[in-house]
Amino acid sequence: GAVVSQHPSWVICKSGTSVKIECRSLDFQATTMFWYRQFPKQSLMLMATSNEGSKATYEQGVEKDKFLINHASLTLSTLTVTSAHPEDSSFYICSASSTGPGNSPLHFGNGTRLTVT
Amino acid sequence: AQRVTQPEKLLSVFKGAPVELKCNYSYSGSPELFWYVQYSRQRLQLLLRHISRESIKGFTADLNKGETSFHLKKPFAQEEDSAMYYCALATQGGSEKLVFGKGTKLTVNP
């Protein structure tokens, strides 16, 4: 079945530094990928929609300059948390659809646990 | 606004007992509903979607537009069903943007 790989699985960084998270569709092409954030014991909150070859679409309240998204190819989207602060510590999850717009299901990555010290 | 409500954070049943995980949604258009499951230390994966009208691992869910519900049911729970279950809503227009409920942790005791 379709697999989405996310890397790294966990990362610890110092406050003020930037962290890049990769999301890859391993055996299918994904024109659209999604980035979610999950706080402890909370639901997944959609942060942005990553579109291959164009700018990402951010949800209300999500700072696009803080969470940079690049979707340079049909199999890779990256999320960069810039100038990270402790409040950015969270679980970040990406997802992609293997069947194109209008046809879920989405396939999810394993998530990245970010801890900012 | 779109919203998905899962009223139970935790649900505990014994093996062989029926289980129902509740999900209610709020959406003015025509919704597409999903159930996702996350087993311990594994990624989130699709369990079923209402348009497929299928039964996966013995689970079924029926969309009730009158009650705006999409409850997940299984007549005889198994220990391996223990997991986190998320109800999700996709809005009309072929959007893949999902709104998730907060999830229900199901524990099936032996």
Coordinates of C-alpha atoms in Angstrom, one line a residue, chain B residues 30-107:
Chain B
S30 CA -22.7 17.6 2.4
P31 CA -20.1 15.9 4.6
E32 CA -17.7 13.1 4.0
L33 CA -16.9 11.2 7.2
F34 CA -14.0 9.0 8.1
W35 CA -12.8 7.0 11.0
Y36 CA -9.0 6.8 11.5
V37 CA -7.3 4.5 13.9
Q38 CA -3.9 4.7 15.5
Y39 CA -2.5 1.6 17.2
S40 CA 0.2 1.9 19.8
R41 CA 3.5 3.2 18.2
Q42 CA 2.0 3.2 14.7
R43 CA 0.9 5.8 12.3
L44 CA -2.6 7.0 11.8
Q45 CA -4.4 4.9 9.2
L46 CA -7.8 4.9 7.6
L47 CA -10.3 2.5 9.1
L48 CA -13.3 3.3 7.1
R49 CA -15.2 6.0 5.2
H50 CA -18.9 6.4 5.0
I51 CA -19.2 6.5 1.3
S52 CA -17.7 3.0 1.0
R53 CA -20.3 1.5 3.2
E54 CA -17.9 -1.3 4.1
S55 CA -17.0 -3.2 7.2
I56 CA -13.4 -3.2 8.2
K57 CA -12.1 -5.5 11.0
G58 CA -15.7 -5.9 12.0
F59 CA -16.3 -2.2 12.4
T60 CA -19.2 -0.4 10.8
A61 CA -20.3 3.2 10.8
D62 CA -23.5 4.7 9.4
L63 CA -23.9 8.3 8.6
N64 CA -27.0 9.7 10.2
K65 CA -27.6 13.2 8.7
G66 CA -30.6 13.8 10.9
E67 CA -28.6 13.3 14.0
T68 CA -25.4 14.5 12.4
S69 CA -23.6 11.5 13.7
F70 CA -21.2 8.9 12.4
H71 CA -20.8 6.5 15.3
L72 CA -18.4 3.6 15.0
K73 CA -19.6 0.2 16.1
K74 CA -18.4 -3.3 16.5
P75 CA -20.6 -6.1 18.0
F76 CA -17.8 -8.1 19.6
A77 CA -14.7 -6.2 20.6
Q78 CA -11.2 -7.8 20.5
E79 CA -8.1 -7.0 22.5
E80 CA -6.3 -6.0 19.3
D81 CA -8.9 -3.3 18.8
S82 CA -7.4 -1.3 21.6
A83 CA -6.2 1.9 20.0
M84 CA -6.9 5.6 19.5
Y85 CA -9.8 6.3 17.2
Y86 CA -10.3 9.6 15.4
C87 CA -13.4 10.7 13.6
A88 CA -12.8 13.1 10.7
L89 CA -14.8 15.3 8.4
A90 CA -14.0 16.3 4.9
T91 CA -15.9 19.2 3.5
Q92 CA -17.7 19.2 0.2
G93 CA -15.9 19.9 -3.0
G94 CA -13.5 17.1 -3.0
S95 CA -11.4 18.7 -0.3
E96 CA -8.9 16.5 1.3
K97 CA -8.6 18.8 4.2
L98 CA -9.8 16.9 7.2
V99 CA -11.2 18.2 10.5
F100 CA -10.5 15.7 13.2
G101 CA -12.2 15.0 16.5
K102 CA -10.1 14.8 19.6
G103 CA -10.1 11.1 19.5
T104 CA -11.3 8.3 21.8
K105 CA -8.9 5.9 23.4
L106 CA -10.5 2.4 23.3
T107 CA -9.2 -0.2 25.7

